[in-house]
Amino acid sequence: MAILKIARMGHPVLLQRAEPVADPTAPEIRRLVADMMQTMEDAPGAGLAAPQVHVPLRLFVFRVRPERTTGDALDRTIGDTAVINPTLELLGEDVRPRWEGCLSIPGLRAAVPRHWRVRYRGVDTNGEPVGGEVSGFHAGVVQHEYDHLDGILYPMRMTDFSRFGFTEELTRAGAL
Ligand code: NI
């Protein structure tokens, strides 16, 4: 396994639409997923999409630790998970701001409006289905990572630029 170099905002790979993965069970995809999980662990981060490691393919890895969940029944904890060739449905009208960071935009956080509830589907490296209906933090991470596959970074989703700043300053101000 290897820790991969993360593309930072401004790199064109982050703005392109990624291509579907032809064979999710291919050895090179399994290797990429393992490396992305190690890179996410090392960073550390809650999620990482393939374009962020200079690979314009439709896959991301993520996890939801118990301490990050909102307590909502659908805000499910999940261990390191790969989602390949995902679909995403935004459910309902409930949109709430959530604090987000991005490994491609180091040191910064912003309040980004996201759907509270979503349904996503994809497959893992065994070709087995993953996903379901989720809410809260889980739903927020999935929306953020899915956006990377369409070349969308969280600042492109922001509506309130007064809630955008350096993690260090926001923490000191008690905003986070
Ligand atoms: Ni990101």
Short mmCIF file of C-alpha atoms and ligand atoms in Angstrom, two decimals:
data_model
loop_
_atom_site.label_atom_id
_atom_site.label_comp_id
_atom_site.label_asym_id
_atom_site.label_seq_id
_atom_site.Cartn_x
_atom_site.Cartn_y
_atom_site.Cartn_z
CA MET A 1 0.00 0.00 0.00
CA ALA A 2 1.06 3.57 -0.52
CA ILE A 3 0.12 7.05 0.56
CA LEU A 4 -0.90 8.91 -2.57
CA LYS A 5 -0.29 12.55 -3.45
CA ILE A 6 -3.46 14.60 -3.08
CA ALA A 7 -4.38 17.13 -5.78
CA ARG A 8 -5.15 20.57 -4.35
CA MET A 9 -7.78 23.04 -5.50
CA GLY A 10 -6.59 24.67 -8.70
CA HIS A 11 -5.46 21.38 -10.26
CA PRO A 12 -7.59 20.71 -13.37
CA VAL A 13 -8.20 17.04 -12.46
CA LEU A 14 -10.51 18.26 -9.68
CA LEU A 15 -12.77 20.08 -12.16
CA GLN A 16 -13.33 17.33 -14.70
CA ARG A 17 -16.15 14.81 -14.86
CA ALA A 18 -14.74 11.40 -13.93
CA GLU A 19 -15.29 8.29 -16.09
CA PRO A 20 -17.08 5.11 -14.99
CA VAL A 21 -14.92 2.22 -13.77
CA ALA A 22 -15.06 -0.51 -16.43
CA ASP A 23 -14.36 -3.41 -14.03
CA PRO A 24 -14.76 -2.66 -10.30
CA THR A 25 -13.19 -6.05 -9.45
CA ALA A 26 -9.97 -5.47 -11.45
CA PRO A 27 -6.74 -5.87 -9.43
CA GLU A 28 -5.64 -2.31 -10.23
CA ILE A 29 -8.91 -0.95 -8.81
CA ARG A 30 -8.47 -3.03 -5.66
CA ARG A 31 -4.94 -1.62 -5.31
CA LEU A 32 -6.15 1.95 -5.90
CA VAL A 33 -8.89 1.55 -3.28
CA ALA A 34 -6.40 0.15 -0.72
CA ASP A 35 -4.03 3.06 -1.37
CA MET A 36 -6.89 5.59 -1.13
CA MET A 37 -7.98 4.12 2.21
CA GLN A 38 -4.44 4.38 3.53
CA THR A 39 -4.18 7.96 2.23
CA MET A 40 -7.51 8.85 3.91
CA GLU A 41 -6.32 7.29 7.17
CA ASP A 42 -3.00 9.12 7.03
CA ALA A 43 -4.46 12.55 6.21
CA PRO A 44 -6.73 11.98 8.19
CA GLY A 45 -10.04 12.50 6.43
CA ALA A 46 -13.59 11.13 6.39
CA GLY A 47 -13.59 10.58 2.64
CA LEU A 48 -11.47 10.67 -0.49
CA ALA A 49 -12.50 10.56 -4.14
CA ALA A 50 -10.32 9.14 -6.93
CA PRO A 51 -9.94 12.49 -8.78
CA GLN A 52 -8.29 13.83 -5.60
CA VAL A 53 -5.44 11.38 -6.17
CA HIS A 54 -5.20 12.31 -9.88
CA VAL A 55 -7.32 9.37 -11.07
CA PRO A 56 -10.41 10.59 -12.97
CA LEU A 57 -12.59 7.55 -12.24
CA ARG A 58 -16.02 7.35 -10.57
CA LEU A 59 -15.14 5.92 -7.18
CA PHE A 60 -14.65 7.18 -3.65
CA VAL A 61 -13.80 5.81 -0.23
CA PHE A 62 -15.22 7.04 3.07
CA ARG A 63 -16.09 6.10 6.62
CA VAL A 64 -18.43 7.30 9.34
CA ARG A 65 -17.07 7.07 12.86
CA PRO A 66 -19.60 6.87 15.72
CA GLU A 67 -18.44 10.20 17.21
CA ARG A 68 -19.25 12.03 13.94
CA THR A 69 -22.87 10.93 13.61
CA THR A 70 -25.80 13.17 14.48
CA GLY A 71 -27.73 10.48 16.36
CA ASP A 72 -30.39 10.32 13.64
CA ALA A 73 -31.53 6.72 12.98
CA LEU A 74 -30.42 6.84 9.32
CA ASP A 75 -27.05 8.46 10.11
CA ARG A 76 -25.36 5.09 10.07
CA THR A 77 -21.80 4.43 11.15
CA ILE A 78 -19.73 2.56 8.59
CA GLY A 79 -16.16 1.31 8.42
CA ASP A 80 -13.82 2.04 5.50
CA THR A 81 -16.02 1.62 2.42
CA ALA A 82 -15.38 1.88 -1.31
CA VAL A 83 -18.23 3.07 -3.53
CA ILE A 84 -17.62 2.44 -7.23
CA ASN A 85 -19.79 3.83 -10.06
CA PRO A 86 -22.24 5.43 -7.59
CA THR A 87 -25.66 6.88 -8.17
CA LEU A 88 -27.04 9.54 -5.81
CA GLU A 89 -30.62 10.63 -5.17
CA LEU A 90 -31.34 13.68 -3.03
CA LEU A 91 -34.42 12.93 -0.91
CA GLY A 92 -36.96 15.45 0.34
CA GLU A 93 -36.63 19.21 0.74
CA ASP A 94 -34.67 19.28 4.00
CA VAL A 95 -31.42 21.13 3.29
CA ARG A 96 -29.15 22.12 6.16
CA PRO A 97 -25.75 23.77 6.41
CA ARG A 98 -22.95 21.45 7.52
CA TRP A 99 -19.33 22.27 8.28
CA GLU A 100 -17.07 20.70 5.67
CA GLY A 101 -13.42 20.47 4.93
CA CYS A 102 -11.68 18.86 1.98
CA LEU A 103 -8.25 17.24 1.73
CA SER A 104 -7.83 19.18 -1.54
CA ILE A 105 -8.47 22.48 0.29
CA PRO A 106 -6.27 22.06 3.36
CA GLY A 107 -6.69 24.19 6.47
CA LEU A 108 -10.13 25.57 5.61
CA ARG A 109 -13.72 24.84 6.61
CA ALA A 110 -17.06 26.15 5.40
CA ALA A 111 -20.75 25.73 6.12
CA VAL A 112 -22.17 24.10 2.99
CA PRO A 113 -25.89 23.48 2.36
CA ARG A 114 -26.56 19.76 1.89
CA HIS A 115 -29.61 17.53 1.74
CA TRP A 116 -30.29 15.89 5.09
CA ARG A 117 -31.37 12.64 3.45
CA VAL A 118 -30.05 10.85 0.36
CA ARG A 119 -30.05 7.44 -1.25
CA TYR A 120 -26.88 6.19 -2.91
CA ARG A 121 -25.90 2.99 -4.58
CA GLY A 122 -22.70 1.57 -5.97
CA VAL A 123 -20.55 -1.54 -5.81
CA ASP A 124 -17.41 -2.44 -3.89
CA THR A 125 -14.25 -4.12 -5.21
CA ASN A 126 -16.01 -7.52 -5.04
CA GLY A 127 -18.81 -6.20 -7.23
CA GLU A 128 -21.15 -6.38 -4.22
CA PRO A 129 -23.79 -3.65 -3.81
CA VAL A 130 -23.16 -0.91 -1.25
CA GLY A 131 -25.24 2.06 -0.16
CA GLY A 132 -28.80 2.73 0.93
CA GLU A 133 -30.86 5.52 2.43
CA VAL A 134 -28.88 7.64 4.90
CA SER A 135 -29.03 10.99 6.67
CA GLY A 136 -26.94 13.52 8.55
CA PHE A 137 -23.16 13.19 8.54
CA HIS A 138 -23.24 10.01 6.43
CA ALA A 139 -25.41 11.75 3.81
CA GLY A 140 -23.18 14.84 3.89
CA VAL A 141 -19.96 12.92 3.27
CA VAL A 142 -21.54 11.00 0.40
CA GLN A 143 -22.77 14.23 -1.23
CA HIS A 144 -19.32 15.83 -0.85
CA GLU A 145 -17.48 12.81 -2.29
CA TYR A 146 -20.00 12.27 -5.08
CA ASP A 147 -19.56 15.92 -6.11
CA HIS A 148 -15.84 15.28 -6.65
CA LEU A 149 -16.78 12.80 -9.40
CA ASP A 150 -18.58 15.58 -11.24
CA GLY A 151 -15.76 18.09 -10.79
CA ILE A 152 -17.55 20.00 -8.03
CA LEU A 153 -15.67 21.31 -4.98
CA TYR A 154 -17.52 22.47 -1.86
CA PRO A 155 -16.89 26.23 -2.41
CA MET A 156 -18.99 25.85 -5.58
CA ARG A 157 -21.93 24.81 -3.33
CA MET A 158 -21.59 27.59 -0.78
CA THR A 159 -24.25 30.26 -0.27
CA ASP A 160 -22.96 31.98 2.91
CA PHE A 161 -19.35 33.08 2.52
CA SER A 162 -19.33 34.55 6.02
CA ARG A 163 -19.08 30.96 7.26
CA PHE A 164 -15.84 30.15 5.45
CA GLY A 165 -12.46 30.30 7.13
CA PHE A 166 -9.34 28.72 8.46
CA THR A 167 -10.03 25.71 10.69
CA GLU A 168 -7.67 27.12 13.31
CA GLU A 169 -9.48 30.48 13.49
CA LEU A 170 -12.96 28.94 13.36
CA THR A 171 -12.02 26.60 16.19
CA ARG A 172 -10.64 29.51 18.24
CA ALA A 173 -13.88 31.44 17.59
CA GLY A 174 -15.96 28.45 18.69
CA ALA A 175 -17.72 28.16 15.32
CA LEU A 176 -16.89 24.50 14.77
NI NI B 1 -13.23 16.81 -0.76
#
